[in-house]
Structures are given as C-alpha cells and as structure tokens.
Amino acid sequence: MLSTNIKEATKEAHQQLEKKVVLKLKSIRSNADYADVLKHFYAYFNAVEQAIKPYITTAVLPDYADRRHSGYLKADIEELGTDTSELPAVTIPQISSVAEALGALYVMEGSIMGGSIIVQMLAKYGVTKGISFFSGYGEATGQMWGKFIAVLNAQAENNKQQILAIKAANETFSNFGEVFGGVTVTG
C-alpha cells in the first residue's frame, strides 16, 4: 500500500524537517516570532496548494474543500497583527500528475497530526492566538487523515504512480525544510 511505502520512504526527510520546525517553534518568545514562523508555513503551503490545484479535484478527493489550507495560516497571521506582504522565497516540487499532487498533499495533510502538540508548545510560550491552522480538524483529525490515506492508496494504481508520489513527498519535505534557511540541525 502506498501509505506504508510513502511513510517509510520519506522517514529521513520527515525527521529532518521536523527537527527544523521544532527548533523554530522553540525559539518563539512572542506573537511576532510566531507570526514570522507562520509566514514561512504560509509561503510554502500556499505555493504547494497552487501547484496541486489542477490535480486535486473533487473527483480525486471529494472533501478537499473542507480540508485545512493556507487560508487558515493567513488568518492566523492577521490575528497576530501582521500581514503576508513580506514572505520568504520558496521552492516547491514540480507537480504534473495526480500521483505527485497526492504525494505533496501527504506532507501537508500529515502536518496536522502533530498540530495539537504544537498548540500546547505555543501555550507554554504564552502564544494562544493564531492557532486555527495547528488546531487541525479538532476531534475529526484522525478521521480526516484516514479518509485521505484511503484516497492516497486508491489512487496509486501502479508502481510508477507510487514512485512519483514518493518522490514528490520527499521533495515536499526537503523543500519545506529549506524555507527555514539558516536553521542548523545536528544529530
């Protein structure tokens, strides 16, 4: 199944990104710091969403319109008193098929799974505003992930599609890590 293969094949890139994000989150000491981190997320997620848009239709993922998207990040940034006028440059994977789009979306949808931990971490730093994005789907988070995984597995009809999805997921993880630029990860 693609969901098992993609998880194993992206493990290293996922861990490297996670380390960078956690370091950035641990450096937050104010709403302004948090807004800066959100701008990085927004710049990347918005660009990836535009790239996958032609391929992720309601025929592919019927509840796509109900899923979390970069608009939540923008709203969170604005709730923190800033805007999206100055964003970091991003590089995204090239997406030219449904399989690649689903591979990229695997990374984006998967980011909700740790959202509740991030919300708790932010609260420790006194940040309680602008958390709609990381709040994910609330109680329905597991159910929404399950629905996505079912679609991911159903769409990967052959080995070539699986390879394309895995490659796009790895590039999505790696490129997202580059958005955080100067963060040094050791160990």
Coordinates of N, CA, C and O in Angstrom, one line a residue:
M1 N 0.8 -1.2 0.0 CA 0.0 0.0 0.0 C 0.9 1.2 0.0 O 1.9 1.3 0.7
L2 N 0.5 2.2 -0.8 CA 1.2 3.5 -0.9 C 1.4 4.1 0.5 O 2.5 4.6 0.7
S3 N 0.4 4.2 1.3 CA 0.6 4.9 2.6 C 1.7 4.3 3.4 O 2.5 5.0 4.1
T4 N 1.9 3.0 3.4 CA 3.0 2.4 4.1 C 4.3 2.7 3.4 O 5.3 3.0 4.1
N5 N 4.4 2.5 2.1 CA 5.6 2.8 1.4 C 6.1 4.2 1.5 O 7.3 4.5 1.6
I6 N 5.1 5.1 1.4 CA 5.5 6.6 1.4 C 6.0 7.0 2.8 O 6.9 7.7 2.9
K7 N 5.4 6.4 3.8 CA 5.8 6.7 5.2 C 7.3 6.3 5.4 O 8.1 7.0 5.9
E8 N 7.6 5.0 4.9 CA 8.9 4.5 5.1 C 9.9 5.3 4.2 O 11.0 5.6 4.7
A9 N 9.6 5.5 3.0 CA 10.5 6.2 2.0 C 10.8 7.6 2.4 O 11.8 8.2 1.9
T10 N 9.9 8.3 3.1 CA 10.1 9.7 3.5 C 10.5 9.9 4.9 O 10.6 11.0 5.3
K11 N 10.8 8.8 5.6 CA 11.1 8.9 7.0 C 12.3 9.9 7.3 O 12.1 10.8 8.2
E12 N 13.3 9.8 6.6 CA 14.5 10.7 6.9 C 14.2 12.1 6.6 O 14.5 13.0 7.4
A13 N 13.6 12.4 5.4 CA 13.2 13.8 5.1 C 12.2 14.4 6.1 O 12.3 15.5 6.5
H14 N 11.3 13.5 6.5 CA 10.3 13.9 7.5 C 11.0 14.3 8.8 O 10.7 15.4 9.4
Q15 N 11.9 13.5 9.3 CA 12.6 13.7 10.5 C 13.5 15.0 10.5 O 13.5 15.8 11.4
Q16 N 14.1 15.2 9.3 CA 14.9 16.4 9.2 C 14.1 17.7 9.2 O 14.4 18.7 9.9
L17 N 12.9 17.7 8.5 CA 12.0 18.8 8.6 C 11.5 19.0 10.0 O 11.5 20.1 10.5
E18 N 11.1 17.9 10.6 CA 10.5 18.0 12.0 C 11.5 18.7 12.9 O 11.1 19.5 13.7
K19 N 12.8 18.3 12.8 CA 13.8 18.9 13.7 C 13.9 20.4 13.5 O 14.0 21.2 14.4
K20 N 13.9 20.8 12.2 CA 14.0 22.3 11.9 C 12.8 23.0 12.4 O 12.9 24.1 13.0
V21 N 11.6 22.5 12.2 CA 10.4 23.1 12.7 C 10.3 23.2 14.2 O 10.0 24.3 14.7
V22 N 10.7 22.2 14.9 CA 10.7 22.2 16.3 C 11.7 23.2 16.8 O 11.4 24.0 17.8
L23 N 12.9 23.3 16.2 CA 13.8 24.4 16.6 C 13.2 25.8 16.4 O 13.4 26.6 17.3
K24 N 12.6 26.0 15.3 CA 11.9 27.3 15.1 C 10.8 27.6 16.1 O 10.7 28.7 16.7
L25 N 10.0 26.6 16.4 CA 9.0 26.7 17.4 C 9.5 27.0 18.8 O 9.0 27.8 19.5
K26 N 10.6 26.3 19.1 CA 11.2 26.5 20.5 C 11.8 27.9 20.6 O 12.0 28.3 21.7
S27 N 12.1 28.6 19.5 CA 12.7 29.9 19.6 C 11.6 31.0 19.7 O 12.0 32.2 19.9
I28 N 10.4 30.6 19.6 CA 9.3 31.6 19.7 C 9.2 32.2 21.1 O 9.1 31.4 22.1
R29 N 9.2 33.5 21.2 CA 9.0 34.1 22.5 C 8.0 35.2 22.5 O 7.7 35.9 23.5
S30 N 7.3 35.4 21.4 CA 6.3 36.5 21.3 C 5.4 36.2 20.1 O 5.7 35.3 19.3
N31 N 4.3 36.9 20.0 CA 3.4 36.8 18.9 C 4.1 37.1 17.6 O 3.8 36.5 16.6
A32 N 5.0 38.1 17.6 CA 5.7 38.5 16.4 C 6.6 37.3 15.9 O 6.7 37.1 14.7
D33 N 7.3 36.7 16.9 CA 8.1 35.5 16.5 C 7.2 34.4 15.9 O 7.6 33.8 14.9
Y34 N 6.1 34.2 16.5 CA 5.2 33.2 16.0 C 4.6 33.5 14.6 O 4.6 32.7 13.7
A35 N 4.3 34.8 14.4 CA 3.8 35.3 13.1 C 4.9 35.0 12.0 O 4.5 34.7 10.9
D36 N 6.1 35.2 12.4 CA 7.2 35.0 11.4 C 7.3 33.6 11.0 O 7.4 33.2 9.8
V37 N 7.1 32.6 12.0 CA 7.1 31.2 11.7 C 6.0 30.9 10.8 O 6.1 30.2 9.8
L38 N 4.8 31.4 11.1 CA 3.6 31.2 10.3 C 3.8 31.7 8.8 O 3.3 31.1 7.9
K39 N 4.5 32.8 8.7 CA 4.7 33.3 7.3 C 5.5 32.3 6.5 O 5.3 32.2 5.3
H40 N 6.4 31.6 7.1 CA 7.2 30.6 6.4 C 6.2 29.4 6.0 O 6.3 28.9 4.9
F41 N 5.4 29.0 6.9 CA 4.4 28.0 6.6 C 3.5 28.5 5.5 O 3.2 27.7 4.5
Y42 N 3.0 29.7 5.6 CA 2.0 30.2 4.6 C 2.7 30.3 3.2 O 2.1 29.9 2.2
A43 N 3.9 30.8 3.1 CA 4.5 31.0 1.8 C 4.6 29.6 1.1 O 4.3 29.5 0.0
Y44 N 5.0 28.6 1.9 CA 5.2 27.3 1.3 C 3.9 26.6 1.0 O 3.7 26.1 -0.1
F45 N 3.0 26.5 2.0 CA 1.8 25.8 1.8 C 1.0 26.5 0.7 O 0.4 25.8 -0.1
N46 N 0.9 27.8 0.6 CA 0.2 28.5 -0.4 C 0.7 28.1 -1.8 O 0.0 27.8 -2.8
A47 N 2.1 28.1 -2.0 CA 2.7 27.8 -3.2 C 2.4 26.3 -3.6 O 2.1 26.0 -4.8
V48 N 2.5 25.4 -2.7 CA 2.2 24.0 -3.0 C 0.7 23.8 -3.4 O 0.4 23.1 -4.3
E49 N -0.1 24.5 -2.6 CA -1.6 24.4 -3.0 C -1.9 24.8 -4.4 O -2.7 24.2 -5.1
Q50 N -1.2 25.9 -4.8 CA -1.4 26.3 -6.2 C -0.9 25.3 -7.2 O -1.5 25.1 -8.2
A51 N 0.2 24.6 -6.9 CA 0.8 23.6 -7.8 C -0.1 22.4 -7.9 O -0.2 21.7 -8.9
I52 N -0.8 22.0 -6.8 CA -1.6 20.8 -6.8 C -3.0 21.0 -7.2 O -3.7 20.1 -7.6
K53 N -3.4 22.3 -7.2 CA -4.8 22.6 -7.5 C -5.4 22.0 -8.8 O -6.5 21.5 -8.8
P54 N -4.6 22.0 -9.9 CA -5.2 21.4 -11.1 C -5.4 19.8 -11.0 O -6.2 19.3 -11.8
Y55 N -4.8 19.2 -10.1 CA -4.8 17.7 -10.0 C -5.7 17.2 -8.8 O -6.2 16.1 -8.9
I56 N -5.9 18.0 -7.8 CA -6.7 17.5 -6.7 C -8.1 18.1 -6.8 O -8.4 19.2 -6.3
T57 N -8.9 17.3 -7.6 CA -10.3 17.7 -7.8 C -11.2 17.0 -6.9 O -10.7 16.1 -6.2
T58 N -12.5 17.3 -6.9 CA -13.4 16.6 -6.0 C -13.6 15.2 -6.5 O -14.0 14.3 -5.7
A59 N -13.3 14.9 -7.8 CA -13.3 13.5 -8.2 C -12.2 12.7 -7.6 O -12.3 11.5 -7.3
V60 N -11.1 13.3 -7.2 CA -9.9 12.7 -6.6 C -10.1 12.7 -5.1 O -10.0 11.6 -4.4
L61 N -10.4 13.8 -4.5 CA -10.6 13.9 -3.1 C -11.9 14.7 -2.8 O -11.8 16.0 -2.7
P62 N -13.0 14.0 -2.6 CA -14.3 14.7 -2.5 C -14.4 15.8 -1.5 O -15.1 16.8 -1.7
D63 N -13.7 15.6 -0.3 CA -13.8 16.6 0.7 C -12.7 17.6 0.8 O -12.4 18.3 1.8
Y64 N -12.0 17.8 -0.4 CA -10.8 18.7 -0.4 C -11.2 20.1 0.1 O -10.4 20.7 0.8
A65 N -12.3 20.6 -0.3 CA -12.7 22.0 0.1 C -12.9 22.1 1.6 O -12.8 23.2 2.1
D66 N -13.1 21.0 2.3 CA -13.3 21.0 3.7 C -12.0 20.9 4.5 O -12.0 20.9 5.7
R67 N -11.0 20.7 3.8 CA -9.7 20.4 4.4 C -9.0 21.7 4.7 O -9.2 22.8 4.1
R68 N -8.1 21.7 5.7 CA -7.3 22.8 6.1 C -6.4 23.3 5.0 O -5.9 22.5 4.2
H69 N -6.3 24.6 4.9 CA -5.5 25.1 3.8 C -4.8 26.4 4.2 O -4.9 26.8 5.4
S70 N -4.0 27.0 3.3 CA -3.2 28.1 3.7 C -4.0 29.3 4.1 O -3.5 30.2 4.8
G71 N -5.2 29.4 3.8 CA -6.1 30.5 4.2 C -6.2 30.6 5.7 O -6.3 31.6 6.3
Y72 N -6.1 29.4 6.4 CA -6.0 29.4 7.9 C -4.8 30.0 8.4 O -4.8 30.8 9.4
L73 N -3.7 29.8 7.7 CA -2.4 30.4 8.1 C -2.5 31.9 7.9 O -2.0 32.7 8.8
K74 N -3.0 32.4 6.8 CA -3.2 33.8 6.6 C -4.0 34.4 7.7 O -3.7 35.5 8.2
A75 N -5.1 33.8 8.0 CA -6.0 34.3 9.0 C -5.3 34.4 10.4 O -5.4 35.3 11.2
D76 N -4.5 33.3 10.7 CA -3.7 33.3 11.9 C -2.7 34.5 12.0 O -2.5 35.1 13.0
I77 N -2.0 34.7 10.9 CA -1.0 35.8 10.8 C -1.7 37.1 11.0 O -1.2 37.9 11.8
E78 N -2.8 37.3 10.4 CA -3.6 38.5 10.6 C -4.1 38.7 12.0 O -4.1 39.8 12.5
E79 N -4.5 37.6 12.6 CA -5.0 37.6 14.0 C -3.8 38.1 14.9 O -4.1 38.7 16.0
L80 N -2.6 37.8 14.5 CA -1.4 38.2 15.3 C -1.0 39.6 15.0 O 0.0 40.1 15.6
G81 N -1.7 40.3 14.2 CA -1.5 41.7 14.0 C -0.5 42.0 12.8 O 0.0 43.1 12.8
T82 N -0.3 41.1 12.0 CA 0.6 41.4 10.9 C 0.0 40.9 9.5 O -1.2 40.6 9.5
D83 N 0.7 40.9 8.5 CA 0.1 40.5 7.2 C 1.1 39.7 6.4 O 2.2 39.3 6.9
T84 N 0.7 39.3 5.2 CA 1.5 38.4 4.4 C 2.2 39.1 3.3 O 2.6 38.5 2.2
S85 N 2.5 40.4 3.5 CA 3.2 41.2 2.4 C 4.6 40.8 2.2 O 5.2 40.9 1.1
E86 N 5.3 40.4 3.3 CA 6.7 40.1 3.2 C 6.9 38.6 3.5 O 6.8 38.2 4.7
L87 N 7.1 37.8 2.5 CA 7.2 36.3 2.7 C 8.5 35.8 2.2 O 9.1 36.4 1.3
P88 N 9.0 34.7 2.8 CA 10.3 34.1 2.3 C 10.1 33.5 0.9 O 9.0 33.1 0.6
A89 N 11.1 33.4 0.2 CA 11.1 32.7 -1.1 C 11.0 31.2 -0.9 O 11.5 30.7 0.1
V90 N 10.3 30.6 -1.7 CA 10.1 29.1 -1.6 C 10.4 28.4 -2.9 O 10.2 29.0 -4.0
T91 N 10.8 27.2 -2.8 CA 11.0 26.3 -4.0 C 10.1 25.1 -3.7 O 10.2 24.5 -2.6
I92 N 9.2 24.8 -4.6 CA 8.3 23.6 -4.4 C 8.7 22.5 -5.4 O 9.3 22.8 -6.5
P93 N 8.2 21.3 -5.2 CA 8.4 20.3 -6.2 C 7.6 20.5 -7.4 O 6.6 21.2 -7.3
Q94 N 8.1 20.0 -8.5 CA 7.3 20.1 -9.8 C 6.2 19.1 -9.7 O 6.4 17.9 -9.5
I95 N 5.0 19.6 -9.9 CA 3.8 18.7 -9.8 C 3.1 18.6 -11.2 O 2.8 19.7 -11.8
S96 N 3.0 17.4 -11.8 CA 2.5 17.3 -13.1 C 1.5 16.1 -13.2 O 1.2 15.7 -14.3
S97 N 1.1 15.6 -12.1 CA 0.2 14.4 -12.1 C -0.6 14.3 -10.8 O -0.2 14.9 -9.8
V98 N -1.6 13.6 -10.8 CA -2.4 13.3 -9.6 C -1.5 12.6 -8.5 O -1.6 13.0 -7.4
A99 N -0.7 11.7 -9.0 CA 0.1 10.9 -8.0 C 1.1 11.9 -7.3 O 1.3 11.8 -6.1
E100 N 1.7 12.8 -8.1 CA 2.6 13.8 -7.5 C 1.9 14.7 -6.5 O 2.4 15.1 -5.5
A101 N 0.7 15.2 -7.0 CA -0.1 16.1 -6.1 C -0.4 15.4 -4.8 O -0.4 16.0 -3.8
L102 N -0.8 14.1 -4.9 CA -1.2 13.4 -3.6 C 0.1 13.2 -2.8 O 0.0 13.3 -1.5
G103 N 1.2 13.0 -3.4 CA 2.5 12.9 -2.6 C 2.8 14.2 -1.8 O 3.1 14.2 -0.7
A104 N 2.6 15.3 -2.5 CA 2.8 16.6 -1.8 C 1.7 16.8 -0.7 O 2.0 17.3 0.4
L105 N 0.5 16.5 -1.1 CA -0.6 16.7 -0.1 C -0.4 15.7 1.1 O -0.8 16.1 2.2
Y106 N 0.2 14.6 0.9 CA 0.5 13.7 2.0 C 1.3 14.5 3.1 O 1.0 14.3 4.3
V107 N 2.3 15.2 2.7 CA 3.1 16.0 3.6 C 2.2 17.1 4.3 O 2.3 17.3 5.5
M108 N 1.5 17.8 3.5 CA 0.6 18.9 4.1 C -0.4 18.4 5.0 O -0.6 18.9 6.1
E109 N -1.1 17.3 4.6 CA -2.2 16.7 5.5 C -1.5 16.1 6.7 O -2.1 16.2 7.8
G110 N -0.4 15.5 6.5 CA 0.3 14.9 7.7 C 0.7 15.9 8.7 O 0.8 15.5 9.9
S111 N 0.9 17.1 8.3 CA 1.3 18.1 9.3 C 0.3 18.4 10.4 O 0.6 18.9 11.4
I112 N -1.0 18.0 10.1 CA -2.0 18.2 11.1 C -1.9 17.3 12.3 O -2.4 17.5 13.4
M113 N -1.2 16.1 12.1 CA -1.2 15.1 13.1 C -0.4 15.6 14.3 O -0.8 15.2 15.4
G114 N 0.5 16.5 14.2 CA 1.2 17.0 15.3 C 0.7 18.4 15.8 O 1.3 19.0 16.7
G115 N -0.3 18.8 15.2 CA -0.8 20.2 15.5 C -1.2 20.4 16.9 O -0.9 21.4 17.5
S116 N -1.8 19.4 17.6 CA -2.2 19.6 19.0 C -1.0 19.8 19.9 O -1.0 20.5 20.8
I117 N 0.1 19.1 19.5 CA 1.3 19.2 20.3 C 1.9 20.6 20.1 O 2.4 21.2 21.1
I118 N 1.9 21.1 18.9 CA 2.4 22.4 18.6 C 1.6 23.5 19.4 O 2.1 24.4 20.0
V119 N 0.2 23.3 19.4 CA -0.6 24.3 20.1 C -0.2 24.3 21.6 O -0.1 25.3 22.2
Q120 N 0.0 23.1 22.2 CA 0.4 23.0 23.6 C 1.8 23.7 23.8 O 2.0 24.4 24.8
M121 N 2.7 23.4 22.9 CA 4.0 24.0 23.0 C 4.0 25.5 22.9 O 4.6 26.2 23.7
L122 N 3.1 26.1 22.0 CA 3.0 27.5 21.9 C 2.4 28.1 23.2 O 2.8 29.2 23.6
A123 N 1.4 27.4 23.8 CA 0.8 27.9 25.0 C 1.8 28.1 26.1 O 1.8 29.0 26.9
K124 N 2.8 27.2 26.2 CA 3.9 27.3 27.2 C 4.7 28.6 27.0 O 5.2 29.1 27.9
Y125 N 4.7 29.1 25.8 CA 5.4 30.3 25.5 C 4.5 31.5 25.5 O 4.9 32.6 25.1
G126 N 3.3 31.3 26.0 CA 2.3 32.4 26.1 C 1.6 32.8 24.8 O 1.0 33.8 24.7
V127 N 1.8 31.9 23.8 CA 1.1 32.2 22.5 C -0.2 31.4 22.4 O -0.2 30.2 22.4
T128 N -1.3 32.1 22.4 CA -2.6 31.4 22.4 C -3.5 32.0 21.3 O -4.6 31.5 21.1
K129 N -3.0 32.9 20.5 CA -3.8 33.5 19.4 C -3.2 32.9 18.1 O -2.0 32.6 18.1
G130 N -4.0 32.9 17.0 CA -3.5 32.5 15.7 C -3.1 31.0 15.6 O -2.1 30.6 15.0
I131 N -4.0 30.2 16.2 CA -3.7 28.7 16.3 C -4.7 27.9 15.5 O -4.7 26.7 15.6
S132 N -5.5 28.5 14.6 CA -6.5 27.8 13.9 C -5.9 26.7 13.0 O -6.4 25.6 12.8
F133 N -4.8 27.1 12.3 CA -4.1 26.2 11.4 C -3.7 24.9 12.1 O -3.9 23.8 11.7
F134 N -3.0 25.1 13.3 CA -2.4 24.0 14.0 C -3.5 23.2 14.8 O -3.2 22.1 15.3
S135 N -4.6 23.8 14.9 CA -5.7 23.1 15.6 C -6.3 22.0 14.7 O -7.1 21.1 15.2
G136 N -5.9 22.0 13.4 CA -6.3 21.0 12.5 C -7.8 20.8 12.4 O -8.5 21.8 12.2
Y137 N -8.3 19.6 12.5 CA -9.7 19.3 12.3 C -10.3 18.9 13.7 O -11.4 18.3 13.8
G138 N -9.6 19.3 14.8 CA -10.1 19.1 16.1 C -10.3 17.6 16.3 O -9.5 16.8 16.0
E139 N -11.5 17.2 16.8 CA -11.8 15.8 17.1 C -11.8 14.9 15.9 O -11.7 13.7 16.0
A140 N -12.0 15.6 14.7 CA -12.1 14.8 13.5 C -10.8 14.6 12.8 O -10.7 14.0 11.7
T141 N -9.7 15.0 13.5 CA -8.4 14.9 12.8 C -8.0 13.5 12.4 O -7.6 13.3 11.2
G142 N -8.2 12.5 13.2 CA -7.9 11.1 12.9 C -8.8 10.6 11.7 O -8.3 9.9 10.8
Q143 N -10.0 11.0 11.8 CA -11.0 10.5 10.7 C -10.6 11.2 9.4 O -10.6 10.5 8.4
M144 N -10.2 12.5 9.4 CA -9.8 13.1 8.1 C -8.6 12.5 7.6 O -8.4 12.4 6.4
W145 N -7.6 12.2 8.4 CA -6.4 11.6 8.0 C -6.7 10.2 7.4 O -6.2 9.9 6.3
G146 N -7.6 9.4 8.0 CA -8.0 8.1 7.5 C -8.6 8.2 6.1 O -8.3 7.4 5.2
K147 N -9.4 9.2 5.9 CA -10.1 9.4 4.6 C -9.0 9.8 3.6 O -9.1 9.3 2.4
F148 N -8.1 10.6 3.9 CA -7.0 11.0 3.0 C -6.2 9.7 2.6 O -5.9 9.5 1.4
I149 N -5.8 8.9 3.6 CA -5.0 7.8 3.3 C -5.7 6.8 2.4 O -5.1 6.2 1.5
A150 N -7.0 6.6 2.6 CA -7.8 5.8 1.7 C -7.8 6.2 0.3 O -7.6 5.4 -0.6
V151 N -7.9 7.5 0.1 CA -7.8 8.1 -1.3 C -6.4 7.9 -1.8 O -6.2 7.5 -3.0
L152 N -5.4 8.2 -1.0 CA -4.0 8.0 -1.4 C -3.7 6.6 -1.9 O -3.2 6.4 -3.0
N153 N -4.2 5.6 -1.1 CA -4.0 4.2 -1.5 C -4.8 3.8 -2.8 O -4.3 3.1 -3.6
A154 N -6.0 4.3 -2.9 CA -6.8 4.0 -4.0 C -6.3 4.6 -5.3 O -6.4 4.0 -6.4
Q155 N -5.6 5.7 -5.3 CA -5.2 6.4 -6.5 C -3.9 5.9 -7.0 O -3.5 6.0 -8.2
A156 N -3.1 5.2 -6.2 CA -1.8 4.6 -6.6 C -2.1 3.3 -7.3 O -1.9 2.2 -6.6
E157 N -2.4 3.3 -8.5 CA -2.8 2.1 -9.2 C -1.7 1.2 -9.7 O -1.8 0.1 -10.0
N158 N -0.5 1.8 -9.8 CA 0.7 1.0 -10.2 C 2.0 1.5 -9.6 O 2.0 2.6 -8.9
N159 N 3.0 0.8 -9.8 CA 4.3 1.1 -9.2 C 4.8 2.5 -9.7 O 5.4 3.2 -8.9
K160 N 4.6 2.8 -10.9 CA 5.1 4.1 -11.4 C 4.4 5.3 -10.7 O 5.1 6.2 -10.3
Q161 N 3.1 5.2 -10.4 CA 2.4 6.2 -9.7 C 2.9 6.3 -8.2 O 3.1 7.4 -7.7
Q162 N 3.2 5.1 -7.6 CA 3.8 5.1 -6.3 C 5.1 5.8 -6.2 O 5.4 6.6 -5.3
I163 N 6.0 5.5 -7.2 CA 7.3 6.2 -7.3 C 7.1 7.7 -7.4 O 7.9 8.5 -6.7
L164 N 6.2 8.1 -8.3 CA 6.0 9.6 -8.4 C 5.5 10.2 -7.1 O 6.0 11.3 -6.8
A165 N 4.6 9.6 -6.5 CA 4.0 10.1 -5.2 C 5.1 10.2 -4.1 O 5.2 11.2 -3.4
I166 N 5.9 9.2 -4.0 CA 7.0 9.2 -3.0 C 8.0 10.2 -3.3 O 8.5 10.9 -2.4
K167 N 8.4 10.4 -4.6 CA 9.4 11.4 -5.0 C 8.9 12.8 -4.6 O 9.6 13.6 -4.0
A168 N 7.6 13.0 -5.0 CA 7.0 14.4 -4.7 C 6.9 14.6 -3.2 O 7.2 15.7 -2.7
A169 N 6.6 13.6 -2.4 CA 6.5 13.7 -0.9 C 7.9 14.0 -0.4 O 8.1 15.0 0.5
N170 N 8.9 13.3 -0.8 CA 10.3 13.6 -0.3 C 10.7 15.0 -0.7 O 11.3 15.7 0.2
E171 N 10.4 15.4 -1.9 CA 10.8 16.8 -2.3 C 10.0 17.8 -1.5 O 10.5 18.9 -1.2
T172 N 8.8 17.5 -1.2 CA 7.9 18.5 -0.4 C 8.5 18.6 1.0 O 8.6 19.7 1.5
F173 N 8.9 17.5 1.6 CA 9.5 17.6 2.9 C 10.8 18.4 2.9 O 11.0 19.4 3.6
S174 N 11.7 18.0 1.9 CA 13.0 18.7 1.8 C 12.9 20.2 1.5 O 13.6 21.0 2.1
N175 N 12.1 20.5 0.5 CA 11.9 21.9 0.1 C 11.3 22.7 1.2 O 11.7 23.9 1.4
F176 N 10.4 22.1 2.0 CA 9.8 22.9 3.1 C 10.9 23.2 4.1 O 10.9 24.3 4.7
G177 N 11.8 22.2 4.4 CA 12.9 22.5 5.3 C 13.8 23.6 4.9 O 14.3 24.4 5.7
E178 N 13.9 23.8 3.6 CA 14.7 24.9 3.0 C 14.1 26.3 3.3 O 14.8 27.3 3.3
V179 N 12.8 26.3 3.5 CA 12.1 27.6 3.7 C 12.7 28.2 5.0 O 12.7 29.4 5.2
F180 N 13.1 27.3 6.0 CA 13.6 27.8 7.3 C 15.1 28.1 7.2 O 15.7 28.5 8.2
G181 N 15.7 28.0 6.0 CA 17.0 28.5 5.7 C 18.1 28.2 6.8 O 18.5 27.1 6.8
G182 N 18.4 29.2 7.5 CA 19.6 29.2 8.4 C 19.5 28.3 9.6 O 20.4 28.3 10.4
V183 N 18.4 27.5 9.8 CA 18.3 26.7 10.9 C 19.3 25.5 10.8 O 19.2 24.8 9.8
T184 N 20.2 25.4 11.7 CA 21.1 24.3 11.7 C 20.6 23.1 12.5 O 20.2 23.2 13.6
V185 N 20.6 21.9 11.9 CA 20.1 20.7 12.5 C 21.3 19.8 12.7 O 22.0 19.5 11.8
T186 N 21.5 19.3 13.9 CA 22.6 18.4 14.2 C 22.0 17.1 14.8 O 20.9 17.2 15.4
G187 N 22.7 16.1 14.7 CA 22.3 14.8 15.3 C 21.3 14.1 14.6 O 20.3 13.8 14.6

